[in-house]
XYZ file of N, CA and C in Angstrom:
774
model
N 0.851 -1.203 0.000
C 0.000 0.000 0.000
C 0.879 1.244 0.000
N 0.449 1.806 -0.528
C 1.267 3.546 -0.724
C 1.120 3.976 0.308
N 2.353 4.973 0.674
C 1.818 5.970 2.080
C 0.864 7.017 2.080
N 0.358 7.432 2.393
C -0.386 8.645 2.637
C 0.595 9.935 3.148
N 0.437 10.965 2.196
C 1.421 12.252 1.712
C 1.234 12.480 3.396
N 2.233 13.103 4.078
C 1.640 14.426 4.908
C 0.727 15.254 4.641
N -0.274 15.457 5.628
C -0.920 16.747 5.651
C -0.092 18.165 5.862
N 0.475 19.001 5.017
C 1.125 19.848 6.157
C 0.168 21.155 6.318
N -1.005 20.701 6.310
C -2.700 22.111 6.683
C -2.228 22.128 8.104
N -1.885 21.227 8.915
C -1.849 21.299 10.533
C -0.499 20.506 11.073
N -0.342 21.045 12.213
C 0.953 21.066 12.762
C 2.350 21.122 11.729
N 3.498 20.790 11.977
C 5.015 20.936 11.942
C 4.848 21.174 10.535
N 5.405 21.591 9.595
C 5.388 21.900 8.177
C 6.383 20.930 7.963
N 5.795 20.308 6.499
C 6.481 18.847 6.051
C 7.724 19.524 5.219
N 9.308 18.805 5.717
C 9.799 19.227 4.359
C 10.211 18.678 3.380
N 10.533 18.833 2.008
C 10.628 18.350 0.728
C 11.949 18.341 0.382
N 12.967 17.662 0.596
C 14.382 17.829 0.006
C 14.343 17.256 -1.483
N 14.895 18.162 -2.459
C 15.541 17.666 -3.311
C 16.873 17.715 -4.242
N 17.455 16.516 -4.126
C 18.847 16.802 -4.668
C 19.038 17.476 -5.904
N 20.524 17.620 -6.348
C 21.141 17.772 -7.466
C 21.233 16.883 -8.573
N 21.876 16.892 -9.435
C 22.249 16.162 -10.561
C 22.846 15.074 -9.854
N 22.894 13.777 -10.424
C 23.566 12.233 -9.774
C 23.540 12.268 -8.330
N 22.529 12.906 -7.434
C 22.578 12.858 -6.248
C 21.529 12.618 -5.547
N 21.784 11.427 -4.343
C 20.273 11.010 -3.662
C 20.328 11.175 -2.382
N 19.488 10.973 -1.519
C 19.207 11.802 -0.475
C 20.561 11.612 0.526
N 21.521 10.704 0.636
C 22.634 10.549 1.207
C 23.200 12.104 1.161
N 23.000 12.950 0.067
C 23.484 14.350 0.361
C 23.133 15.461 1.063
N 21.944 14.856 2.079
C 21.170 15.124 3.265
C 21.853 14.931 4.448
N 22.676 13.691 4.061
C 22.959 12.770 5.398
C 22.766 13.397 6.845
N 24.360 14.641 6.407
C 25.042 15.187 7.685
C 23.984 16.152 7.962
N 22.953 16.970 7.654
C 21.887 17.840 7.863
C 21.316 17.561 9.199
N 21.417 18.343 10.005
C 20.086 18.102 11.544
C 19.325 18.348 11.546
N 18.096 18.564 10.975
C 16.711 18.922 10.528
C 15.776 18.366 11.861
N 15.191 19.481 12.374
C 14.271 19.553 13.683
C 13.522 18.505 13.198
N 13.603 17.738 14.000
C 12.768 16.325 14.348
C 11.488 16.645 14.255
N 10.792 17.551 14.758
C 9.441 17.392 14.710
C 8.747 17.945 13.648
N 9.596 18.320 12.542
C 9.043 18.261 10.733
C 9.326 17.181 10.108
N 8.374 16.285 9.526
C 8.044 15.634 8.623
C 9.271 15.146 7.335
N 9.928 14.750 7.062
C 10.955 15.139 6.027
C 10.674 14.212 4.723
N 10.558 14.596 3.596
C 10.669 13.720 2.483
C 11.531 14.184 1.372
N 11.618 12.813 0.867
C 13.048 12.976 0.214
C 11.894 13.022 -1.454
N 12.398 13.728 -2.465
C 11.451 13.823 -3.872
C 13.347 12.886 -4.916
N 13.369 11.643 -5.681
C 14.362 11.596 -6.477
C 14.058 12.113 -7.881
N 14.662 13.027 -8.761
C 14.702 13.458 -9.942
C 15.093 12.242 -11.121
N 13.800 11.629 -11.857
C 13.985 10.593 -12.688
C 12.976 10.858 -13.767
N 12.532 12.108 -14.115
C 11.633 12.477 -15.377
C 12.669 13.336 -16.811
N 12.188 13.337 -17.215
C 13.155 14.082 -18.251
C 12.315 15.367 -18.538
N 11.680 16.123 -17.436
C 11.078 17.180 -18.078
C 11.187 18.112 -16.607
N 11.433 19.557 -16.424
C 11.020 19.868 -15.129
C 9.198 20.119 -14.546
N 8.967 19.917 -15.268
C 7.048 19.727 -15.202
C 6.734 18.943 -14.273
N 7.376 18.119 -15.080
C 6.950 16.202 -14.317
C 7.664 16.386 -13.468
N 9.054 16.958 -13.006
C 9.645 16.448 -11.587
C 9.120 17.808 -10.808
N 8.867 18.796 -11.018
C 7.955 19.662 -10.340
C 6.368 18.961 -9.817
N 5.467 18.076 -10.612
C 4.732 17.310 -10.311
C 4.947 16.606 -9.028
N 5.700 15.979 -9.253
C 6.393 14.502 -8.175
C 6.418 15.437 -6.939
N 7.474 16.730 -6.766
C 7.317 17.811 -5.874
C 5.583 17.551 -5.142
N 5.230 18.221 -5.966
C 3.835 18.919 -5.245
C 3.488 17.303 -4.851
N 3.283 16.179 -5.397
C 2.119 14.789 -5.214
C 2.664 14.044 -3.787
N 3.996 14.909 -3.476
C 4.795 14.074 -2.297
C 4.353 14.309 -1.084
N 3.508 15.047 -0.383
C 2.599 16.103 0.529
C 1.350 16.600 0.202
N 0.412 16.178 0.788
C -0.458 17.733 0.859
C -0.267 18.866 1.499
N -0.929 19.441 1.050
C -0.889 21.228 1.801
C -0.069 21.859 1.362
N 0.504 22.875 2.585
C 1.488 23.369 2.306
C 2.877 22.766 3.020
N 4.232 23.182 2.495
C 5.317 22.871 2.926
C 6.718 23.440 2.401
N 7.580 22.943 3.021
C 9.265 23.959 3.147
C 9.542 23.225 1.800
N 10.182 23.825 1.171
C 10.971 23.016 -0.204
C 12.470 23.438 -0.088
N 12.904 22.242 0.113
C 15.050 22.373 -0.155
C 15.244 21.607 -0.620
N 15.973 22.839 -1.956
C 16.851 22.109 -3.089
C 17.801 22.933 -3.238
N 18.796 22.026 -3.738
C 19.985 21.733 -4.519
C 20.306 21.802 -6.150
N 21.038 23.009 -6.767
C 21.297 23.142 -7.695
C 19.860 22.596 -8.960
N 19.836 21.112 -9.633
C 18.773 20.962 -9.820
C 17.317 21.011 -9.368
N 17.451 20.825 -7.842
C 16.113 20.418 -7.111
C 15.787 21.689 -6.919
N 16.937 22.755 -6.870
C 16.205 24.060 -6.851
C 15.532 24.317 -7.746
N 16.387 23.708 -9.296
C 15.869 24.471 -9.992
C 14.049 23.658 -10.243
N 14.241 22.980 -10.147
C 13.213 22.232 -9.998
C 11.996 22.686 -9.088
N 12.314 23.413 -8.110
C 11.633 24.539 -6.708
C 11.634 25.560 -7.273
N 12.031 25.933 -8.536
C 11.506 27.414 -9.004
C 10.487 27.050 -9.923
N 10.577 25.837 -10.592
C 9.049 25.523 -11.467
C 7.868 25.200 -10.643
N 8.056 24.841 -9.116
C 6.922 24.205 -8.163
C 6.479 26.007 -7.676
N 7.629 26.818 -7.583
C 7.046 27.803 -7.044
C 6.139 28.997 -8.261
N 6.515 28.304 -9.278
C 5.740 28.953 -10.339
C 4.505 28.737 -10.689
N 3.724 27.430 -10.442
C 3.125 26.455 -10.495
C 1.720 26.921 -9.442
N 2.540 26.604 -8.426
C 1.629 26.347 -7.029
C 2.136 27.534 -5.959
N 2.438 28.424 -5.740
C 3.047 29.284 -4.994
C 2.264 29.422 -3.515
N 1.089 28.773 -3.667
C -0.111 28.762 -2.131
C 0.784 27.533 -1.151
N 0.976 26.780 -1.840
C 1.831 25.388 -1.792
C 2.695 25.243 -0.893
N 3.795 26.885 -1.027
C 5.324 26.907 -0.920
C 5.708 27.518 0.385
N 5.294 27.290 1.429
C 5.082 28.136 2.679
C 6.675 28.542 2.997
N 7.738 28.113 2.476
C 9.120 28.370 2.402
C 9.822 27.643 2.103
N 11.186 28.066 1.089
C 11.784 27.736 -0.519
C 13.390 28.466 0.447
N 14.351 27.100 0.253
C 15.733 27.078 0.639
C 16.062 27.165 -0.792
N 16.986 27.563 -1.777
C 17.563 27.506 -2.465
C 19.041 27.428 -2.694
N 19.983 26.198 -3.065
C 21.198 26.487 -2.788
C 22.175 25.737 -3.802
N 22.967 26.530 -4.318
C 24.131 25.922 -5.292
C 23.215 25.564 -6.780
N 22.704 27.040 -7.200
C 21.658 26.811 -8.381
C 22.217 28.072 -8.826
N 20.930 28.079 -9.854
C 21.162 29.034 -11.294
C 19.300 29.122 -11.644
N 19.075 30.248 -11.526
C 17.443 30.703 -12.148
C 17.529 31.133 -13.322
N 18.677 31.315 -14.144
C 18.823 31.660 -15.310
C 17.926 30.490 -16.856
N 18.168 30.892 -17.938
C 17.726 29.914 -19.046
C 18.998 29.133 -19.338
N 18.759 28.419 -19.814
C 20.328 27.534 -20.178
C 21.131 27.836 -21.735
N 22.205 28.169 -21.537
C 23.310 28.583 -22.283
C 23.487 27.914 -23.010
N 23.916 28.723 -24.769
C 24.406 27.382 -25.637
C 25.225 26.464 -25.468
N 25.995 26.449 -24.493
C 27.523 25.973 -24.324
C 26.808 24.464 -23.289
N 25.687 24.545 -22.621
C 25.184 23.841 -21.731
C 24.667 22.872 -22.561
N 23.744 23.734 -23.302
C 22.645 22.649 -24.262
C 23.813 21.122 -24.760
N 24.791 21.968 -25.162
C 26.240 21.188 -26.311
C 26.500 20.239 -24.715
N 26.922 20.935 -23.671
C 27.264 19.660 -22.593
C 26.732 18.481 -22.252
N 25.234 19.096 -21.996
C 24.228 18.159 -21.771
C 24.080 17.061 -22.589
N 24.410 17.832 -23.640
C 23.852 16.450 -25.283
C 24.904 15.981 -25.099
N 26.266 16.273 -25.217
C 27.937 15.128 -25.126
C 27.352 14.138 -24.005
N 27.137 15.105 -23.232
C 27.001 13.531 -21.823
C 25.822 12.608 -21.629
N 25.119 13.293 -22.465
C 23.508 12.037 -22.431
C 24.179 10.966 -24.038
N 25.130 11.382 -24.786
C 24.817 10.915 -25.770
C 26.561 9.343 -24.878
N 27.532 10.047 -24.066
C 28.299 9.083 -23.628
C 27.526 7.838 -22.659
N 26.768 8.570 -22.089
C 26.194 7.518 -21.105
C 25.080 6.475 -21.628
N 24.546 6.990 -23.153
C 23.927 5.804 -23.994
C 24.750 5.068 -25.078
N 26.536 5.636 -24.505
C 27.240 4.777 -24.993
C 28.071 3.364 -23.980
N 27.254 3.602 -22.729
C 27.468 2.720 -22.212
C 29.103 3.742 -20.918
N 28.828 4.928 -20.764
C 30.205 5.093 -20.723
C 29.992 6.083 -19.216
N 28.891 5.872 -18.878
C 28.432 6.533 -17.451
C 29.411 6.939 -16.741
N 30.065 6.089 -16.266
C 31.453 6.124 -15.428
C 32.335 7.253 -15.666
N 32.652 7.313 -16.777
C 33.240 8.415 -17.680
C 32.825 9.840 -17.583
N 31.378 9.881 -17.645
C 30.553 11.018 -17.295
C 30.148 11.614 -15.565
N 30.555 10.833 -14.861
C 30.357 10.939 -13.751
C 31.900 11.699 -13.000
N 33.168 11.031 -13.741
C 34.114 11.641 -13.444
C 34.265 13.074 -14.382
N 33.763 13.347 -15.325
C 33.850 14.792 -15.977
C 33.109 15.250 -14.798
N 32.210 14.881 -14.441
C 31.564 15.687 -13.458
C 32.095 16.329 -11.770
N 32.784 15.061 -11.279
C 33.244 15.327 -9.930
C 33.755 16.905 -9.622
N 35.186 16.804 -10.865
C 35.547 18.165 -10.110
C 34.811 19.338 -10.076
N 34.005 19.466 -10.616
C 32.926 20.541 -10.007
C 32.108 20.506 -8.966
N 31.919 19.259 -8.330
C 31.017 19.384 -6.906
C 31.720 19.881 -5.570
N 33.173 19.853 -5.836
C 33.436 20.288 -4.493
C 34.242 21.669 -4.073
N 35.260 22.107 -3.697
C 35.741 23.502 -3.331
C 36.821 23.056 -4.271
N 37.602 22.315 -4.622
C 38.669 22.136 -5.359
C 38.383 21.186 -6.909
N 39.181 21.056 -7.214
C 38.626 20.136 -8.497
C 39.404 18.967 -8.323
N 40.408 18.434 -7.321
C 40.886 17.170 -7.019
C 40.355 16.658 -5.074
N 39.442 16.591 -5.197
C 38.986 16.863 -3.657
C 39.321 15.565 -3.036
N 39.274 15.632 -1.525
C 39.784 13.948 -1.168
C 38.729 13.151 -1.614
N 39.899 12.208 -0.848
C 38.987 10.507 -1.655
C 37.755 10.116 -1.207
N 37.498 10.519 0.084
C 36.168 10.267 0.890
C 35.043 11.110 0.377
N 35.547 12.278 0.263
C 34.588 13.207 -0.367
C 34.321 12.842 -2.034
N 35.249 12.338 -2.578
C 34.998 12.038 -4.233
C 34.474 10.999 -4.487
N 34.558 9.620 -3.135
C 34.162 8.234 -3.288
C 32.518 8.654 -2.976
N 32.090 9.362 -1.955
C 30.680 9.879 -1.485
C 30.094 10.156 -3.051
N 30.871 10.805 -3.707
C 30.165 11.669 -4.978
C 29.563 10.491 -6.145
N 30.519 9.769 -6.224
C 30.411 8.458 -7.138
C 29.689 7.545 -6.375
N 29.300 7.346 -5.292
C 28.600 6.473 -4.574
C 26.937 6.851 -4.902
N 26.409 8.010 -4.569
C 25.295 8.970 -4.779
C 25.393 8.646 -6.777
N 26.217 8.719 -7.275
C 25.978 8.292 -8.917
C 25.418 7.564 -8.987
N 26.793 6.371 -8.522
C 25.943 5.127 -8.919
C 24.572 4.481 -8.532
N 24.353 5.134 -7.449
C 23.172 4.635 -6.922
C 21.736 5.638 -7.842
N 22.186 6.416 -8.256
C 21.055 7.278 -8.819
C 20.980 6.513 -10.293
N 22.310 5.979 -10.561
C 22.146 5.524 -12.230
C 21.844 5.759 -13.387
N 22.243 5.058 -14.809
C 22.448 5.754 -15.760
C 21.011 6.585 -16.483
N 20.133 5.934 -16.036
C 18.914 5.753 -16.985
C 18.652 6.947 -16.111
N 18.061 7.446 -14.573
C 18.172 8.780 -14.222
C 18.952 9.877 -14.253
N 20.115 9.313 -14.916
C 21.050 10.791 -15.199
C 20.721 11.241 -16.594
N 20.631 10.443 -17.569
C 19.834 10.864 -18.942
C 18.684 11.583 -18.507
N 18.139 11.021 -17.793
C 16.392 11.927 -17.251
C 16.743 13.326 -17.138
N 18.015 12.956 -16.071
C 18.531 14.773 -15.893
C 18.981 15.956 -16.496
N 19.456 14.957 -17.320
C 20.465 15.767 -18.525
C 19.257 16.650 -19.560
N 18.054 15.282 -20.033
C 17.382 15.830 -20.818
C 16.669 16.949 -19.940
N 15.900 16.577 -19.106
C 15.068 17.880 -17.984
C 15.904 19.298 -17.809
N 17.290 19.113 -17.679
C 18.089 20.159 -17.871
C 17.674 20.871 -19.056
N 17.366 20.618 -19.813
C 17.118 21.487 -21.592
C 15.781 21.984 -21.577
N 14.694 21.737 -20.535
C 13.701 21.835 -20.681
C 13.151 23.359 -19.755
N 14.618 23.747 -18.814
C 14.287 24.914 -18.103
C 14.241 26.154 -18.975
N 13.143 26.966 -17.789
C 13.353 28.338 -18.306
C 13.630 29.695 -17.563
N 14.019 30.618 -17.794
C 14.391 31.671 -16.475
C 13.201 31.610 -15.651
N 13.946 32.038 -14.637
C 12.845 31.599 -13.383
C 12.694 32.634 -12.526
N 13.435 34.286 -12.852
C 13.495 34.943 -12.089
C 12.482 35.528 -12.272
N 11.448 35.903 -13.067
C 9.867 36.133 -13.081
C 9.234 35.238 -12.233
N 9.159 34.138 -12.085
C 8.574 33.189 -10.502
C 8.898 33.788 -9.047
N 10.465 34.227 -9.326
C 10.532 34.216 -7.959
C 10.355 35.932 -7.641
N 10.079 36.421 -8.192
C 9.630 37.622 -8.241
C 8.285 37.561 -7.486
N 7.435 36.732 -7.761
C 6.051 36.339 -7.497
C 5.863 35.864 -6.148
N 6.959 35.450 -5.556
C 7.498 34.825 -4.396
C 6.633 35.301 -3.185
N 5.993 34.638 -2.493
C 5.336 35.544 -0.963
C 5.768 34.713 0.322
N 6.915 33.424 0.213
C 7.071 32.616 1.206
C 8.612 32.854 1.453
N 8.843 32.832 3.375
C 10.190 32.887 3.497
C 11.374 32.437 2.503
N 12.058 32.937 2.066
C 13.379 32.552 1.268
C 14.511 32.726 1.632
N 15.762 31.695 1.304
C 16.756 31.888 2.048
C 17.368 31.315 0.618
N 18.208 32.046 0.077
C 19.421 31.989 -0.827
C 20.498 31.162 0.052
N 20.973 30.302 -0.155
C 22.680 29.858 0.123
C 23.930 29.231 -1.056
N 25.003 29.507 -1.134
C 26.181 29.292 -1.593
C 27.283 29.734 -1.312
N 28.187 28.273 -1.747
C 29.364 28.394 -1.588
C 30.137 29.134 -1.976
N 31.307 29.659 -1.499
C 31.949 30.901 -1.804
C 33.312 30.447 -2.759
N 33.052 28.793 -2.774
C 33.943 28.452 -3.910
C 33.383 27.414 -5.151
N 31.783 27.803 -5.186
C 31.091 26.987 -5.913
C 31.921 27.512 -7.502
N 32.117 26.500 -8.160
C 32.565 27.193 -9.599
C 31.586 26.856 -10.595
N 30.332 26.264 -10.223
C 29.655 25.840 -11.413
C 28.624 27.074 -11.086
N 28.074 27.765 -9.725
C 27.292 28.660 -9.823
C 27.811 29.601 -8.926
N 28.141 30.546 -9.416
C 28.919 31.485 -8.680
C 28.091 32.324 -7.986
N 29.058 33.261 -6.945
C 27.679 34.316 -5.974
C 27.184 35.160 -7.105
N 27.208 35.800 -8.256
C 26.588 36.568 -9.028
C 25.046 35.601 -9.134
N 24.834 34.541 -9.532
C 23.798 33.706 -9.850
C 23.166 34.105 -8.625
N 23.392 33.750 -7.368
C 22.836 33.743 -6.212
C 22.564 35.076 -5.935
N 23.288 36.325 -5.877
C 22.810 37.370 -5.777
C 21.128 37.682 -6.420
N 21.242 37.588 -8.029
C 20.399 37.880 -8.900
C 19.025 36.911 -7.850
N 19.224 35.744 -7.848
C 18.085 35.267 -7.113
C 17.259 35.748 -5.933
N 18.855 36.158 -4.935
C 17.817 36.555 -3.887
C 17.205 38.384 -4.215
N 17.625 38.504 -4.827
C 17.045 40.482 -5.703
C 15.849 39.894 -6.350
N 15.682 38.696 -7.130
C 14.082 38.448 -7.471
C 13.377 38.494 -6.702
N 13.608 37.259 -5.401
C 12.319 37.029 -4.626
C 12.404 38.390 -3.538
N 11.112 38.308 -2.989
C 10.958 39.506 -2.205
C 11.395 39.091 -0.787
N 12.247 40.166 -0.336
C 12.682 39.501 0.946
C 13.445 38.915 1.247
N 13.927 38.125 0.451
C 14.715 36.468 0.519
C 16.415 36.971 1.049
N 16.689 36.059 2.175
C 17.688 36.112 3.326
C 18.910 35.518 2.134
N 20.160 36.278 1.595
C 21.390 35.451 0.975
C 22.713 35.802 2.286
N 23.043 33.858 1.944
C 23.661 33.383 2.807
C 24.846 33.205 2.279
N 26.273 33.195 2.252
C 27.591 32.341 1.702
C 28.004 31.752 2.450
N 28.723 30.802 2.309
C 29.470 29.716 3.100
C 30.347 29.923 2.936
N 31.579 30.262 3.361
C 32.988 30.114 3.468
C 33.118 28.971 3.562
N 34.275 28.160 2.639
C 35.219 27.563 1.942
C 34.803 26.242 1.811
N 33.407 25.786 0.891
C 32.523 25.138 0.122
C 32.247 25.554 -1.337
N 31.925 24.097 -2.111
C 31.952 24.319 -3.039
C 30.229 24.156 -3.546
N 30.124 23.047 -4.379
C 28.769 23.229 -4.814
C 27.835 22.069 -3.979
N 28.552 20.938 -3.831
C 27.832 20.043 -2.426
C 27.659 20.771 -1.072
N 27.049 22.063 -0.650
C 27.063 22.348 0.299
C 26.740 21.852 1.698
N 25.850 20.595 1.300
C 25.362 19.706 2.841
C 26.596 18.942 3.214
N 27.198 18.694 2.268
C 28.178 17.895 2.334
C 29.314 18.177 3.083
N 29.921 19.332 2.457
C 31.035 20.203 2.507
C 30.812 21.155 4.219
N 29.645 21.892 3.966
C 29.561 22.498 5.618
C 28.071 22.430 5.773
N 27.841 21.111 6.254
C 26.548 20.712 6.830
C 25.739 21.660 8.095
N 26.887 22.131 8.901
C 26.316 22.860 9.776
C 25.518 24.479 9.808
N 26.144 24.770 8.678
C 25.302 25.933 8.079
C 24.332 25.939 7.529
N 24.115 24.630 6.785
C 22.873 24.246 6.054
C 21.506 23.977 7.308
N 22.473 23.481 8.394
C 20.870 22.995 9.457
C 20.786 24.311 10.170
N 21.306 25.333 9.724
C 21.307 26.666 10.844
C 20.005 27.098 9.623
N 20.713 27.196 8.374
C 19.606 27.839 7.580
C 17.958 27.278 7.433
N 18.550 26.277 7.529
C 16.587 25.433 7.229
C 16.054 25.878 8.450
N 16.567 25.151 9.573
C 16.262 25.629 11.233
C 15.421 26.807 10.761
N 16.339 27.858 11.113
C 15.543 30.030 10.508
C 14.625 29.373 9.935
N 14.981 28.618 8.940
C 13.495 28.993 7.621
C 12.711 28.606 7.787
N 12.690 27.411 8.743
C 11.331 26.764 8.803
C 10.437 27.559 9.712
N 11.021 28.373 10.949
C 10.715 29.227 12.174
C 9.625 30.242 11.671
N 10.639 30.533 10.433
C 9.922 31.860 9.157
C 8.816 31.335 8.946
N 8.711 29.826 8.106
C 7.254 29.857 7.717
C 6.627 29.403 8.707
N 6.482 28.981 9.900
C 5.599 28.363 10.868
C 5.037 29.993 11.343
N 5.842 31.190 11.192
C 5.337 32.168 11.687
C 4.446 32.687 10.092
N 4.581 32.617 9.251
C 4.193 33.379 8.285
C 3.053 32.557 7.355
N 2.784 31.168 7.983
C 2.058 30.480 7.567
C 0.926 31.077 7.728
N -0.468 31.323 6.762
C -1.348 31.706 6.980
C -2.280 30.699 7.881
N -2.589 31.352 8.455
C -3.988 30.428 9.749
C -4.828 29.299 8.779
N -5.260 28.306 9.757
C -6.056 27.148 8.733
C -7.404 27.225 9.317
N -8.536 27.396 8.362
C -9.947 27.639 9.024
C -10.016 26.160 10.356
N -10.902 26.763 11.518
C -11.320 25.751 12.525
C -11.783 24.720 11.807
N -12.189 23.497 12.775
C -13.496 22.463 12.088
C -14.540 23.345 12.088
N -15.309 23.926 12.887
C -16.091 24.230 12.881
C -16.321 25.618 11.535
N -15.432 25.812 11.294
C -15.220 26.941 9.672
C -15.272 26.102 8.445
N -14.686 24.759 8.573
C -14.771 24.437 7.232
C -16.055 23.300 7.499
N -16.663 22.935 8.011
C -18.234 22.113 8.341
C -18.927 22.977 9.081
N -19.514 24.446 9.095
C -20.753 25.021 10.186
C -21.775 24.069 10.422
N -22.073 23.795 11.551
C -22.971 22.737 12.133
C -24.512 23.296 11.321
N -25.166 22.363 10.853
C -26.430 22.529 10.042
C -27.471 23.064 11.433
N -28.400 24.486 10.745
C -29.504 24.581 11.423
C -30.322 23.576 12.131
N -30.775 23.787 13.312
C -31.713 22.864 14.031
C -33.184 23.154 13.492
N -34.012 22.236 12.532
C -35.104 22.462 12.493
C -36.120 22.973 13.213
């Protein structure tokens, strides 16, 4: 039997993590996330951001916190475009709200077209040195990275690659924005630099930007403890900014007595 989503209409607000590119919830691991919220993990395996914006919203009812990661953000700027009643507060971190670049489109296609050559492995190491503060990072930290690959696998990294082609600027969404926001990145991310992150938090209204000193683009990974300081705030934000939920007695008025 399937589970039944959280409600998050009443008590603790449920939250929604979602990873990056070749990454599954193990990039949560080190995170301390207040026990008494709900946590679900959403994995990115559609080839469209629609459909993995879908999966988003079908994982919960109500409303709830959304944290993502580079893709999963970007993926949290199509849910917040979508459903914005939904989004009671949106972490964003080690992303890009921009449209995608010719130079990307050309990446994306080399590496969806190696990994239906059987050559995944290959594509996974073009990838490493960009997840962390250096581009030869230790072995524990690079074995973690390839571990989270392989386990996400080839047939969902094509999903990703293609869904990657399917974004569009997103800084008109977050413009639209009415739920706590908290920008974060690394101050040695090289795949999305603080300019990206700036521009984001200047869209949404309000929205708190954070940097991490001496992290790269795995930020849970790299300095976990900043990441549970930020959700911590954010969730505080929306439990205060959550709009009130009608009584029972508001959403059933007891029928006239004849």
């Amino acid at each position: 039997m399937a589970a039944i989503p959280t409600d998050g209409a009443t008590g603790p607000l449920p939250l929604v993590l979602v990873p990056g590119m070749l990454c599954d919830q193990d990039l949560w691991s080190d995170v301390a996330f207040p026990v008494r919220h709900p946590v679900h993990h959403v994995a990115l395996t559609r080839a469209d951001i629609g459909e993995q914006a879908r999966d988003v919203l079908s994982a919960v009812r109500g409303p709830f916190v959304l944290v993502g990661l580079s893709l999963g953000a970007i993926v949290g700027f199509e849910v917040l475009r979508r459903a914005p009643e939904r989004v009671a507060g949106f972490c964003a971190m080690s992303t890009n709200a921009g449209a995608p670049r010719p130079e990307q489109y050309a990446a994306w296609r080399a590496m969806g077209e190696l990994i239906a050559e059987g050559r995944f492995a290959e594509v996974v190491e073009r990838t490493l040195p960009g997840m962390y503060d250096v581009p030869a990072p230790p072995a524990d930290l690079a074995d973690r990275y390839r571990s989270m690959a392989r386990r996400t696998g080839p047939d969902a990294a094509r999903a990703q690659l293609a869904a990657q082609a399917t974004r569009t600027d997103a800084h008109g969404a977050l413009r639209t924005a009415r739920c706590p926001t908290t920008v974060l990145y690394g101050t040695r991310d090289a795949l999305c630099p603080p300019d990206f992150h700036r521009a984001i938090a200047e869209a949404a209204p309000g929205a708190r930007l954070s940097a991490v000193p001496d992290a790269g683009h795995l930020l849970p990974i790299q300095q976990p403890g900043p990441v549970s300081a930020a959700v911590r705030d954010l969730l505080a934000a929306a439990q205060r900014t959550r709009p009130p939920q009608p009584t029972p007695s508001e959403e059933n008025p007891p029928c006239p007595v004849p």
